[in-house]
Structure formats: structure tokens, C-alpha cells
PDB file of C-alpha atoms in Angstrom:
ATOM      1  CA  UNK A 184    -183.284-100.156-210.818  1.00  0.00           C
ATOM      2  CA  UNK A 185    -179.814-100.099-209.295  1.00  0.00           C
ATOM      3  CA  UNK A 186    -179.286 -97.776-206.298  1.00  0.00           C
ATOM      4  CA  UNK A 187    -177.208 -94.641-206.912  1.00  0.00           C
ATOM      5  CA  UNK A 188    -173.483 -94.892-206.301  1.00  0.00           C
ATOM      6  CA  UNK A 189    -172.054 -93.588-203.062  1.00  0.00           C
ATOM      7  CA  UNK A 190    -171.298 -89.868-203.087  1.00  0.00           C
ATOM      8  CA  UNK A 191    -174.167 -88.773-205.306  1.00  0.00           C
ATOM      9  CA  UNK A 192    -176.258 -89.831-208.246  1.00  0.00           C
ATOM     10  CA  UNK A 193    -174.079 -91.063-211.054  1.00  0.00           C
ATOM     11  CA  UNK A 194    -170.848 -90.215-209.232  1.00  0.00           C
ATOM     12  CA  UNK A 195    -168.110 -92.871-209.515  1.00  0.00           C
ATOM     13  CA  UNK A 196    -167.280 -94.723-206.316  1.00  0.00           C
ATOM     14  CA  UNK A 197    -163.657 -93.607-206.533  1.00  0.00           C
ATOM     15  CA  UNK A 198    -164.513 -89.907-206.888  1.00  0.00           C
ATOM     16  CA  UNK A 199    -164.170 -89.171-203.173  1.00  0.00           C
ATOM     17  CA  UNK A 200    -160.780 -90.898-202.986  1.00  0.00           C
ATOM     18  CA  UNK A 201    -159.616 -89.105-206.114  1.00  0.00           C
ATOM     19  CA  UNK A 202    -160.663 -85.744-204.655  1.00  0.00           C
ATOM     20  CA  UNK A 203    -158.862 -86.472-201.371  1.00  0.00           C
ATOM     21  CA  UNK A 204    -155.735 -87.565-203.242  1.00  0.00           C
ATOM     22  CA  UNK A 205    -155.768 -84.323-205.249  1.00  0.00           C
ATOM     23  CA  UNK A 206    -156.076 -82.274-202.059  1.00  0.00           C
ATOM     24  CA  UNK A 207    -153.139 -84.126-200.480  1.00  0.00           C
ATOM     25  CA  UNK A 208    -151.069 -83.518-203.593  1.00  0.00           C
ATOM     26  CA  UNK A 209    -151.781 -79.767-203.500  1.00  0.00           C
ATOM     27  CA  UNK A 210    -150.827 -79.586-199.808  1.00  0.00           C
ATOM     28  CA  UNK A 211    -147.658 -81.601-200.404  1.00  0.00           C
ATOM     29  CA  UNK A 212    -146.526 -79.414-203.305  1.00  0.00           C
ATOM     30  CA  UNK A 213    -147.165 -76.267-201.297  1.00  0.00           C
ATOM     31  CA  UNK A 214    -145.116 -77.650-198.406  1.00  0.00           C
ATOM     32  CA  UNK A 215    -142.245 -78.438-200.780  1.00  0.00           C
ATOM     33  CA  UNK A 216    -142.308 -74.862-202.133  1.00  0.00           C
ATOM     34  CA  UNK A 217    -142.133 -73.431-198.617  1.00  0.00           C
ATOM     35  CA  UNK A 218    -139.329 -75.821-197.679  1.00  0.00           C
ATOM     36  CA  UNK A 219    -137.316 -74.803-200.732  1.00  0.00           C
ATOM     37  CA  UNK A 220    -137.717 -71.094-200.004  1.00  0.00           C
ATOM     38  CA  UNK A 221    -136.620 -71.678-196.418  1.00  0.00           C
ATOM     39  CA  UNK A 222    -133.603 -73.562-197.772  1.00  0.00           C
ATOM     40  CA  UNK A 223    -132.756 -70.659-200.101  1.00  0.00           C
ATOM     41  CA  UNK A 224    -132.789 -68.238-197.159  1.00  0.00           C
ATOM     42  CA  UNK A 225    -129.089 -69.011-196.718  1.00  0.00           C
ATOM     43  CA  UNK A 226    -128.391 -67.193-199.990  1.00  0.00           C
ATOM     44  CA  UNK A 227    -129.436 -63.991-198.220  1.00  0.00           C
ATOM     45  CA  UNK A 228    -127.352 -64.720-195.145  1.00  0.00           C
ATOM     46  CA  UNK A 229    -130.452 -65.711-193.177  1.00  0.00           C
ATOM     47  CA  UNK A 230    -131.179 -68.727-191.016  1.00  0.00           C
ATOM     48  CA  UNK A 231    -134.907 -69.351-191.320  1.00  0.00           C
ATOM     49  CA  UNK A 232    -134.850 -71.210-187.989  1.00  0.00           C
ATOM     50  CA  UNK A 233    -133.752 -68.066-186.141  1.00  0.00           C
ATOM     51  CA  UNK A 234    -136.411 -65.763-187.616  1.00  0.00           C
ATOM     52  CA  UNK A 235    -139.220 -65.149-185.105  1.00  0.00           C
ATOM     53  CA  UNK A 236    -142.598 -66.461-186.198  1.00  0.00           C
ATOM     54  CA  UNK A 237    -145.093 -63.910-187.460  1.00  0.00           C
ATOM     55  CA  UNK A 238    -148.807 -64.286-186.680  1.00  0.00           C
ATOM     56  CA  UNK A 239    -149.733 -62.844-190.065  1.00  0.00           C
ATOM     57  CA  UNK A 240    -150.960 -59.473-188.826  1.00  0.00           C
ATOM     58  CA  UNK A 241    -148.127 -57.579-190.575  1.00  0.00           C
ATOM     59  CA  UNK A 242    -147.745 -59.564-193.763  1.00  0.00           C
ATOM     60  CA  UNK A 243    -150.224 -57.575-195.838  1.00  0.00           C
ATOM     61  CA  UNK A 244    -148.701 -54.260-194.793  1.00  0.00           C
ATOM     62  CA  UNK A 245    -145.261 -55.667-195.616  1.00  0.00           C
ATOM     63  CA  UNK A 246    -146.408 -56.688-199.093  1.00  0.00           C
ATOM     64  CA  UNK A 247    -147.733 -53.194-199.693  1.00  0.00           C
ATOM     65  CA  UNK A 248    -144.590 -51.524-198.350  1.00  0.00           C
ATOM     66  CA  UNK A 249    -142.226 -53.788-200.283  1.00  0.00           C
ATOM     67  CA  UNK A 250    -143.099 -52.299-203.684  1.00  0.00           C
ATOM     68  CA  UNK A 251    -142.388 -48.722-202.664  1.00  0.00           C
ATOM     69  CA  UNK A 252    -139.800 -48.751-199.881  1.00  0.00           C
ATOM     70  CA  UNK A 253    -137.248 -50.733-197.905  1.00  0.00           C
ATOM     71  CA  UNK A 254    -138.165 -53.775-195.867  1.00  0.00           C
ATOM     72  CA  UNK A 255    -135.671 -55.956-194.011  1.00  0.00           C
ATOM     73  CA  UNK A 256    -134.454 -59.202-195.568  1.00  0.00           C
ATOM     74  CA  UNK A 257    -136.175 -61.365-192.958  1.00  0.00           C
ATOM     75  CA  UNK A 258    -139.443 -59.588-193.764  1.00  0.00           C
ATOM     76  CA  UNK A 259    -138.787 -60.119-197.462  1.00  0.00           C
ATOM     77  CA  UNK A 260    -138.477 -63.842-196.758  1.00  0.00           C
ATOM     78  CA  UNK A 261    -141.859 -63.743-195.010  1.00  0.00           C
ATOM     79  CA  UNK A 262    -143.383 -62.039-198.043  1.00  0.00           C
ATOM     80  CA  UNK A 263    -141.921 -64.627-200.419  1.00  0.00           C
ATOM     81  CA  UNK A 264    -143.287 -67.445-198.277  1.00  0.00           C
ATOM     82  CA  UNK A 265    -146.724 -65.830-198.421  1.00  0.00           C
ATOM     83  CA  UNK A 266    -146.578 -65.553-202.217  1.00  0.00           C
ATOM     84  CA  UNK A 267    -145.678 -69.236-202.409  1.00  0.00           C
ATOM     85  CA  UNK A 268    -148.715 -70.253-200.348  1.00  0.00           C
ATOM     86  CA  UNK A 269    -151.258 -68.601-202.634  1.00  0.00           C
ATOM     87  CA  UNK A 270    -149.859 -68.339-206.156  1.00  0.00           C
ATOM     88  CA  UNK A 271    -153.119 -67.587-207.954  1.00  0.00           C
ATOM     89  CA  UNK A 272    -154.939 -69.455-210.692  1.00  0.00           C
ATOM     90  CA  UNK A 273    -152.926 -70.496-213.711  1.00  0.00           C
ATOM     91  CA  UNK A 274    -154.574 -72.010-216.734  1.00  0.00           C
ATOM     92  CA  UNK A 275    -156.666 -71.325-219.759  1.00  0.00           C
ATOM     93  CA  UNK A 276    -160.396 -70.798-219.744  1.00  0.00           C
ATOM     94  CA  UNK A 277    -162.689 -73.086-221.675  1.00  0.00           C
ATOM     95  CA  UNK A 278    -165.012 -71.571-224.228  1.00  0.00           C
ATOM     96  CA  UNK A 279    -168.417 -71.599-222.553  1.00  0.00           C
ATOM     97  CA  UNK A 280    -171.932 -70.834-223.561  1.00  0.00           C
ATOM     98  CA  UNK A 281    -173.024 -67.233-223.111  1.00  0.00           C
ATOM     99  CA  UNK A 282    -175.199 -68.104-220.135  1.00  0.00           C
ATOM    100  CA  UNK A 283    -172.413 -70.062-218.413  1.00  0.00           C
ATOM    101  CA  UNK A 284    -169.329 -67.920-217.755  1.00  0.00           C
ATOM    102  CA  UNK A 285    -168.125 -69.995-214.805  1.00  0.00           C
ATOM    103  CA  UNK A 286    -166.835 -68.291-211.662  1.00  0.00           C
ATOM    104  CA  UNK A 287    -163.037 -68.056-211.979  1.00  0.00           C
ATOM    105  CA  UNK A 288    -162.684 -65.866-215.063  1.00  0.00           C
ATOM    106  CA  UNK A 289    -165.365 -63.341-214.004  1.00  0.00           C
ATOM    107  CA  UNK A 290    -163.863 -63.407-210.502  1.00  0.00           C
ATOM    108  CA  UNK A 291    -160.431 -62.514-211.870  1.00  0.00           C
ATOM    109  CA  UNK A 292    -161.860 -59.682-213.946  1.00  0.00           C
ATOM    110  CA  UNK A 293    -163.844 -58.428-210.944  1.00  0.00           C
ATOM    111  CA  UNK A 294    -160.696 -58.447-208.799  1.00  0.00           C
ATOM    112  CA  UNK A 295    -158.758 -56.502-211.427  1.00  0.00           C
ATOM    113  CA  UNK A 296    -161.535 -53.910-211.528  1.00  0.00           C
ATOM    114  CA  UNK A 297    -161.605 -53.576-207.737  1.00  0.00           C
ATOM    115  CA  UNK A 298    -157.822 -53.198-207.648  1.00  0.00           C
ATOM    116  CA  UNK A 299    -158.059 -50.437-210.264  1.00  0.00           C
ATOM    117  CA  UNK A 300    -160.851 -48.688-208.349  1.00  0.00           C
ATOM    118  CA  UNK A 301    -158.755 -48.844-205.162  1.00  0.00           C
ATOM    119  CA  UNK A 302    -155.735 -47.446-207.046  1.00  0.00           C
ATOM    120  CA  UNK A 303    -153.680 -50.552-206.251  1.00  0.00           C
ATOM    121  CA  UNK A 304    -151.038 -51.799-208.653  1.00  0.00           C
ATOM    122  CA  UNK A 305    -150.319 -55.056-206.811  1.00  0.00           C
ATOM    123  CA  UNK A 306    -152.453 -57.680-205.135  1.00  0.00           C
ATOM    124  CA  UNK A 307    -150.563 -57.133-201.888  1.00  0.00           C
ATOM    125  CA  UNK A 308    -151.546 -53.466-201.808  1.00  0.00           C
ATOM    126  CA  UNK A 309    -155.182 -54.382-202.389  1.00  0.00           C
ATOM    127  CA  UNK A 310    -155.180 -57.039-199.654  1.00  0.00           C
ATOM    128  CA  UNK A 311    -153.613 -54.545-197.253  1.00  0.00           C
ATOM    129  CA  UNK A 312    -156.493 -52.131-197.887  1.00  0.00           C
ATOM    130  CA  UNK A 313    -159.059 -54.894-197.357  1.00  0.00           C
ATOM    131  CA  UNK A 314    -157.311 -55.838-194.101  1.00  0.00           C
ATOM    132  CA  UNK A 315    -157.361 -52.251-192.862  1.00  0.00           C
ATOM    133  CA  UNK A 316    -161.058 -51.975-193.737  1.00  0.00           C
ATOM    134  CA  UNK A 317    -161.869 -55.196-191.887  1.00  0.00           C
ATOM    135  CA  UNK A 318    -162.968 -56.973-195.049  1.00  0.00           C
ATOM    136  CA  UNK A 319    -162.448 -60.679-195.577  1.00  0.00           C
ATOM    137  CA  UNK A 320    -159.167 -61.724-197.136  1.00  0.00           C
ATOM    138  CA  UNK A 321    -160.683 -64.986-198.337  1.00  0.00           C
ATOM    139  CA  UNK A 322    -161.231 -63.682-201.836  1.00  0.00           C
ATOM    140  CA  UNK A 323    -163.298 -66.647-202.992  1.00  0.00           C
ATOM    141  CA  UNK A 324    -165.911 -65.789-200.383  1.00  0.00           C
ATOM    142  CA  UNK A 325    -166.192 -62.370-202.040  1.00  0.00           C
ATOM    143  CA  UNK A 326    -166.397 -63.892-205.515  1.00  0.00           C
ATOM    144  CA  UNK A 327    -162.847 -62.775-206.344  1.00  0.00           C
ATOM    145  CA  UNK A 328    -160.045 -64.884-207.809  1.00  0.00           C
ATOM    146  CA  UNK A 329    -156.384 -64.027-208.313  1.00  0.00           C
ATOM    147  CA  UNK A 330    -154.469 -64.980-211.445  1.00  0.00           C
ATOM    148  CA  UNK A 331    -150.874 -66.193-211.397  1.00  0.00           C
ATOM    149  CA  UNK A 332    -149.838 -63.168-213.472  1.00  0.00           C
ATOM    150  CA  UNK A 333    -150.846 -60.879-210.600  1.00  0.00           C
ATOM    151  CA  UNK A 334    -148.509 -62.658-208.192  1.00  0.00           C
ATOM    152  CA  UNK A 335    -145.646 -62.764-210.687  1.00  0.00           C
ATOM    153  CA  UNK A 336    -146.032 -59.033-211.332  1.00  0.00           C
ATOM    154  CA  UNK A 337    -146.003 -58.377-207.587  1.00  0.00           C
ATOM    155  CA  UNK A 338    -142.866 -60.493-207.135  1.00  0.00           C
ATOM    156  CA  UNK A 339    -141.094 -58.558-209.901  1.00  0.00           C
ATOM    157  CA  UNK A 340    -142.164 -55.189-208.476  1.00  0.00           C
ATOM    158  CA  UNK A 341    -140.975 -56.174-204.989  1.00  0.00           C
ATOM    159  CA  UNK A 342    -137.638 -57.456-206.238  1.00  0.00           C
ATOM    160  CA  UNK A 343    -136.934 -54.366-208.363  1.00  0.00           C
ATOM    161  CA  UNK A 344    -137.614 -52.117-205.368  1.00  0.00           C
ATOM    162  CA  UNK A 345    -135.697 -54.165-202.806  1.00  0.00           C
ATOM    163  CA  UNK A 346    -132.595 -54.443-205.019  1.00  0.00           C
ATOM    164  CA  UNK A 347    -132.209 -50.698-204.462  1.00  0.00           C
ATOM    165  CA  UNK A 348    -131.899 -51.318-200.721  1.00  0.00           C
ATOM    166  CA  UNK A 349    -130.209 -54.727-200.602  1.00  0.00           C
ATOM    167  CA  UNK A 350    -127.491 -55.099-203.292  1.00  0.00           C
ATOM    168  CA  UNK A 351    -127.151 -58.804-202.483  1.00  0.00           C
ATOM    169  CA  UNK A 352    -130.445 -59.383-204.292  1.00  0.00           C
ATOM    170  CA  UNK A 353    -128.755 -58.555-207.605  1.00  0.00           C
ATOM    171  CA  UNK A 354    -126.005 -61.116-207.108  1.00  0.00           C
ATOM    172  CA  UNK A 355    -125.601 -64.701-208.301  1.00  0.00           C
ATOM    173  CA  UNK A 356    -124.956 -67.683-206.064  1.00  0.00           C
ATOM    174  CA  UNK A 357    -124.521 -71.443-206.580  1.00  0.00           C
ATOM    175  CA  UNK A 358    -127.940 -73.057-206.594  1.00  0.00           C
ATOM    176  CA  UNK A 359    -127.971 -75.253-203.449  1.00  0.00           C
ATOM    177  CA  UNK A 360    -130.605 -77.505-205.030  1.00  0.00           C
ATOM    178  CA  UNK A 361    -128.656 -78.043-208.236  1.00  0.00           C
ATOM    179  CA  UNK A 362    -126.527 -81.185-208.109  1.00  0.00           C
ATOM    180  CA  UNK A 363    -123.860 -79.383-210.169  1.00  0.00           C
ATOM    181  CA  UNK A 364    -124.078 -76.283-207.939  1.00  0.00           C
ATOM    182  CA  UNK A 365    -124.267 -74.005-210.962  1.00  0.00           C
ATOM    183  CA  UNK A 366    -124.350 -70.288-210.225  1.00  0.00           C
ATOM    184  CA  UNK A 367    -127.654 -68.497-210.891  1.00  0.00           C
ATOM    185  CA  UNK A 368    -129.168 -65.156-210.018  1.00  0.00           C
ATOM    186  CA  UNK A 369    -130.644 -65.226-206.523  1.00  0.00           C
ATOM    187  CA  UNK A 370    -133.753 -63.641-207.994  1.00  0.00           C
ATOM    188  CA  UNK A 371    -134.246 -66.504-210.455  1.00  0.00           C
ATOM    189  CA  UNK A 372    -133.784 -69.132-207.778  1.00  0.00           C
ATOM    190  CA  UNK A 373    -136.531 -67.634-205.613  1.00  0.00           C
ATOM    191  CA  UNK A 374    -138.806 -67.043-208.610  1.00  0.00           C
ATOM    192  CA  UNK A 375    -138.554 -70.692-209.649  1.00  0.00           C
ATOM    193  CA  UNK A 376    -139.086 -71.870-206.077  1.00  0.00           C
ATOM    194  CA  UNK A 377    -142.360 -69.947-205.925  1.00  0.00           C
ATOM    195  CA  UNK A 378    -143.787 -70.164-209.421  1.00  0.00           C
ATOM    196  CA  UNK A 379    -142.325 -73.178-211.202  1.00  0.00           C
ATOM    197  CA  UNK A 380    -145.048 -75.536-212.344  1.00  0.00           C
ATOM    198  CA  UNK A 381    -144.539 -78.734-214.235  1.00  0.00           C
ATOM    199  CA  UNK A 382    -146.203 -78.798-217.670  1.00  0.00           C
ATOM    200  CA  UNK A 383    -149.583 -80.487-217.651  1.00  0.00           C
ATOM    201  CA  UNK A 384    -149.747 -83.901-219.255  1.00  0.00           C
ATOM    202  CA  UNK A 385    -151.657 -83.909-222.517  1.00  0.00           C
TER     203      UNK A 385
END
């Protein structure tokens, strides 16, 4: 009998390399999103290099505040960068056997229920409450998963509120990443920078 392949019984030899390559790709794409958002900061009259670093202690409170009141533009940029780091799960769910529901779909439903119980309309508000209560913000450890729709809804709610305080957010500007420099709504440029995802290959 042949010995099992490296990495586990029946696991292909290239599985470990494939997994590492996938992880590198995820990290690289996230870095490109953050770089693009930093580049778009100029549309708001900001220089991302001059904005003091934030240790992350205020970000959850800022996300909660942003849907109901004014926050400064540099804080808005911090919030947008945070949304780009963790965009939530996007995809369909396979039809499974009754006894095998998986973990992502039930985790999303559980998170929605907890948000409703906490009277939170956005994920940012819910995370702020968990932070204040000293609960872990690593949702997977709590069996919770966020869906992309939650983050998109939060982005829209934040933008609608902040337009009331910063009229520039309703304006259009030439897209600095468009070779033809076509003018687009600032809102759409940031939305695409955060949430655009190439269609999956069939």
C-alpha cells in the first residue's frame, strides 16, 4: 500500500501550495482596495499621508455615529477603509442535506437575529455594542458571519447621512483611476473601490 500523500490522507501534494497562493491573493486584493481608497481621498480634499494613524479604538464608535450624525471627512475615510478590509461573505449557498447546513449561512442568520435583538440597523452599530460590552469582535469565533449585503447597506446609510453634513459627497469628480478621466459621482467611485468584485469564472 502506498503511503498517504503529504498534508493528509488523500490530499493532493499541491493542496498546501494552492491554499497559500489563495491566501496571498486575498491579501493582495485587500491591499489594492485600501490603496485605491487612499488614492481617492484627494477627491475629498484630503491627503491620506497627513491623517494621523488610528489604533482602532474609535473605529466602531465612528461607524455607529456615522449613520445618525456628523463625522469629519478624515474619520469617514477611516470608516471606508475599515469597510474595505472586511467586506462580508458574497456568494450563493449550495443546497445541502438537512443534517448538514454548513456554518456560513446559519452564522449569517444568527448575526441578523442578534442585530435585531440589539436594535441595531447596521453591522457597525452592532460591533460598537459588542466592543463596549467587551465581547470579541472576531465574529467567526462567535459563530457569526457577515454578508456583503450588510456592508453595502451600511455604506449607503453612512453616505446618505454624511451628505447632509458634507455637500461635497454629492458631487461628481473625474475618476483618477480612469484613463479617460471621466467624471463620476464621488459616492460611486468609493463604492466600487470597496465592493467591486470580478465575476467568477464558470
